XYZ file of N, CA and C in Angstrom:
249
model
N 43.046 -24.771 -14.510
C 43.740 -24.121 -13.427
C 42.755 -23.481 -12.453
N 41.663 -22.943 -12.984
C 40.663 -22.298 -12.138
C 40.040 -23.308 -11.186
N 39.815 -24.527 -11.659
C 39.222 -25.548 -10.788
C 40.144 -25.888 -9.625
N 41.446 -25.898 -9.857
C 42.389 -26.179 -8.770
C 42.405 -25.039 -7.748
N 42.329 -23.818 -8.235
C 42.286 -22.668 -7.321
C 41.008 -22.704 -6.495
N 39.880 -22.989 -7.145
C 38.618 -23.097 -6.406
C 38.650 -24.248 -5.416
N 39.240 -25.368 -5.807
C 39.343 -26.509 -4.892
C 40.128 -26.124 -3.653
N 41.189 -25.372 -3.827
C 41.992 -24.938 -2.679
C 41.227 -23.943 -1.815
N 40.669 -22.918 -2.444
C 39.985 -21.877 -1.676
C 38.751 -22.409 -0.952
N 37.998 -23.282 -1.600
C 36.772 -23.793 -0.988
C 37.068 -24.981 -0.091
N 37.845 -25.934 -0.574
C 38.092 -27.152 0.186
C 39.026 -26.982 1.361
N 40.080 -26.197 1.201
C 41.082 -26.039 2.261
C 40.804 -24.802 3.108
N 40.578 -23.676 2.462
C 40.371 -22.416 3.185
C 38.924 -22.226 3.652
N 38.014 -23.107 3.216
C 36.597 -23.094 3.628
C 35.899 -21.778 3.286
N 36.198 -21.218 2.129
C 35.570 -19.972 1.697
C 34.298 -20.288 0.910
N 33.248 -20.669 1.634
C 31.996 -21.051 0.987
C 31.270 -19.857 0.385
N 31.692 -18.649 0.687
C 31.049 -17.471 0.098
C 31.311 -17.381 -1.408
N 32.283 -18.138 -1.907
C 32.567 -18.157 -3.343
C 31.540 -18.969 -4.122
N 30.733 -19.740 -3.413
C 29.745 -20.593 -4.060
C 28.454 -19.828 -4.282
N 27.773 -20.146 -5.368
C 26.476 -19.529 -5.622
C 25.425 -20.626 -5.736
N 24.177 -20.239 -5.697
C 23.100 -21.202 -5.861
C 22.406 -21.575 -4.572
N 22.809 -21.000 -3.456
C 22.162 -21.275 -2.180
C 22.454 -20.147 -1.209
N 21.680 -20.105 -0.133
C 21.883 -19.107 0.913
C 22.862 -19.670 1.928
N 23.994 -19.024 2.093
C 25.063 -19.535 2.957
C 24.619 -19.689 4.412
N 23.719 -18.841 4.878
C 23.273 -18.915 6.265
C 22.375 -20.122 6.515
N 21.811 -20.717 5.480
C 20.912 -21.855 5.643
C 21.627 -23.202 5.640
N 22.904 -23.231 5.335
C 23.649 -24.488 5.264
C 23.891 -25.014 6.677
N 23.541 -26.290 6.899
C 23.717 -26.903 8.214
C 25.178 -27.146 8.544
N 25.930 -27.715 7.609
C 27.317 -28.103 7.859
C 28.218 -27.497 6.776
N 28.781 -26.344 7.066
C 29.610 -25.647 6.077
C 30.915 -26.386 5.801
N 31.437 -27.098 6.802
C 32.667 -27.864 6.580
C 32.434 -29.001 5.592
N 31.305 -29.687 5.726
C 30.976 -30.775 4.801
C 30.755 -30.215 3.397
N 30.074 -29.083 3.312
C 29.849 -28.443 2.018
C 31.174 -28.068 1.365
N 32.059 -27.445 2.126
C 33.359 -27.037 1.586
C 34.165 -28.250 1.145
N 34.136 -29.306 1.928
C 34.867 -30.520 1.579
C 34.300 -31.164 0.315
N 32.986 -31.234 0.221
C 32.327 -31.852 -0.928
C 32.615 -31.076 -2.211
N 32.422 -29.777 -2.174
C 32.628 -28.954 -3.370
C 34.116 -28.859 -3.718
N 34.969 -28.741 -2.712
C 36.406 -28.698 -2.966
C 36.909 -29.983 -3.605
N 36.436 -31.121 -3.107
C 36.825 -32.415 -3.687
C 36.325 -32.548 -5.115
N 35.083 -32.123 -5.350
C 34.529 -32.186 -6.704
C 35.361 -31.336 -7.664
N 35.709 -30.121 -7.250
C 36.521 -29.253 -8.110
C 37.901 -29.851 -8.371
N 38.499 -30.459 -7.365
C 39.813 -31.075 -7.545
C 39.738 -32.241 -8.528
N 38.752 -33.101 -8.363
C 38.599 -34.252 -9.262
C 38.320 -33.786 -10.688
N 37.419 -32.828 -10.838
C 37.106 -32.331 -12.178
C 38.309 -31.619 -12.799
N 39.098 -30.926 -11.996
C 40.314 -30.299 -12.507
C 41.298 -31.330 -13.031
N 41.456 -32.428 -12.283
C 42.356 -33.496 -12.732
C 41.828 -34.160 -13.995
N 40.513 -34.360 -14.086
C 39.921 -34.955 -15.287
C 40.131 -34.034 -16.491
N 39.945 -32.742 -16.295
C 40.116 -31.800 -17.406
C 41.579 -31.728 -17.864
N 42.511 -31.731 -16.923
C 43.932 -31.724 -17.293
C 44.285 -33.030 -17.996
N 43.804 -34.147 -17.476
C 44.045 -35.434 -18.127
C 43.429 -35.488 -19.509
N 42.238 -34.914 -19.656
C 41.565 -34.893 -20.950
C 42.293 -34.055 -21.982
N 43.075 -33.095 -21.530
C 43.831 -32.261 -22.464
C 44.955 -33.043 -23.137
N 45.422 -34.097 -22.491
C 46.511 -34.895 -23.050
C 46.019 -36.088 -23.858
N 44.745 -36.351 -23.817
C 44.182 -37.485 -24.553
C 43.727 -37.004 -25.929
N 44.238 -37.624 -26.949
C 43.842 -37.286 -28.314
C 42.705 -38.218 -28.727
N 41.509 -37.841 -28.319
C 40.326 -38.641 -28.616
C 39.261 -37.706 -29.167
N 38.518 -38.138 -30.184
C 37.513 -37.237 -30.772
C 36.393 -36.849 -29.799
N 36.151 -37.653 -28.789
C 35.085 -37.352 -27.830
C 35.600 -36.655 -26.576
N 36.792 -36.124 -26.615
C 37.366 -35.465 -25.440
C 36.596 -34.199 -25.073
N 35.904 -33.603 -26.025
C 35.124 -32.400 -25.742
C 33.878 -32.707 -24.921
N 33.559 -33.959 -24.737
C 32.401 -34.346 -23.925
C 32.648 -34.108 -22.442
N 33.863 -33.751 -22.069
C 34.163 -33.505 -20.659
C 33.479 -32.245 -20.136
N 33.295 -31.253 -20.969
C 32.658 -30.004 -20.532
C 31.202 -30.241 -20.130
N 30.390 -30.908 -20.948
C 29.017 -31.181 -20.493
C 28.967 -32.055 -19.240
N 29.909 -32.970 -19.097
C 29.962 -33.797 -17.887
C 30.240 -32.919 -16.675
N 31.125 -31.956 -16.819
C 31.425 -31.015 -15.740
C 30.179 -30.216 -15.358
N 29.460 -29.720 -16.344
C 28.250 -28.930 -16.083
C 27.179 -29.785 -15.416
N 26.974 -30.992 -15.907
C 25.988 -31.894 -15.303
C 26.383 -32.228 -13.873
N 27.660 -32.425 -13.635
C 28.135 -32.689 -12.278
C 27.829 -31.546 -11.332
N 28.028 -30.313 -11.802
C 27.711 -29.151 -10.969
C 26.214 -29.054 -10.692
N 25.388 -29.345 -11.688
C 23.936 -29.306 -11.487
C 23.521 -30.342 -10.448
N 24.072 -31.539 -10.531
C 23.769 -32.583 -9.548
C 24.252 -32.166 -8.170
N 25.426 -31.583 -8.090
C 25.966 -31.120 -6.807
C 25.086 -30.033 -6.193
N 24.639 -29.079 -6.989
C 23.757 -28.020 -6.489
C 22.430 -28.604 -6.023
N 21.886 -29.555 -6.785
C 20.629 -30.185 -6.378
C 20.800 -30.935 -5.062
N 21.905 -31.639 -4.897
C 22.161 -32.365 -3.648
C 22.267 -31.406 -2.469
N 23.022 -30.344 -2.639
C 23.197 -29.373 -1.551
C 21.863 -28.725 -1.196
N 21.082 -28.355 -2.200
C 19.812 -27.688 -1.931
C 18.770 -28.607 -1.309
N 18.861 -29.912 -1.535
C 17.866 -30.817 -0.956
C 18.312 -31.442 0.351
N 19.593 -31.684 0.534
C 20.058 -32.432 1.702
C 20.774 -31.598 2.756
N 21.325 -30.455 2.387
C 22.195 -29.741 3.321
C 21.648 -28.400 3.793
N 20.474 -28.016 3.329
C 19.905 -26.736 3.745
C 18.813 -26.949 4.780
N 18.666 -25.970 5.677
C 17.586 -26.016 6.668
C 16.282 -25.598 6.050
């Protein structure tokens, strides 16, 4: 549920101040950042909700995938979107 709320606040309302890991004043395109992070949170929220209904022994592997996805997203933002 938290991922859906973050997707709405960041992706739709463009509240990039909720994000950590970078200096907000250095971001070149805040709309692109908000769209990228909001979409990622929405997709990960849907994957996590879907994973809750799947009775599979490896369903707990979704949490590390989520964390790795965030690390990749932070690395992308810090290398490509900052001045």
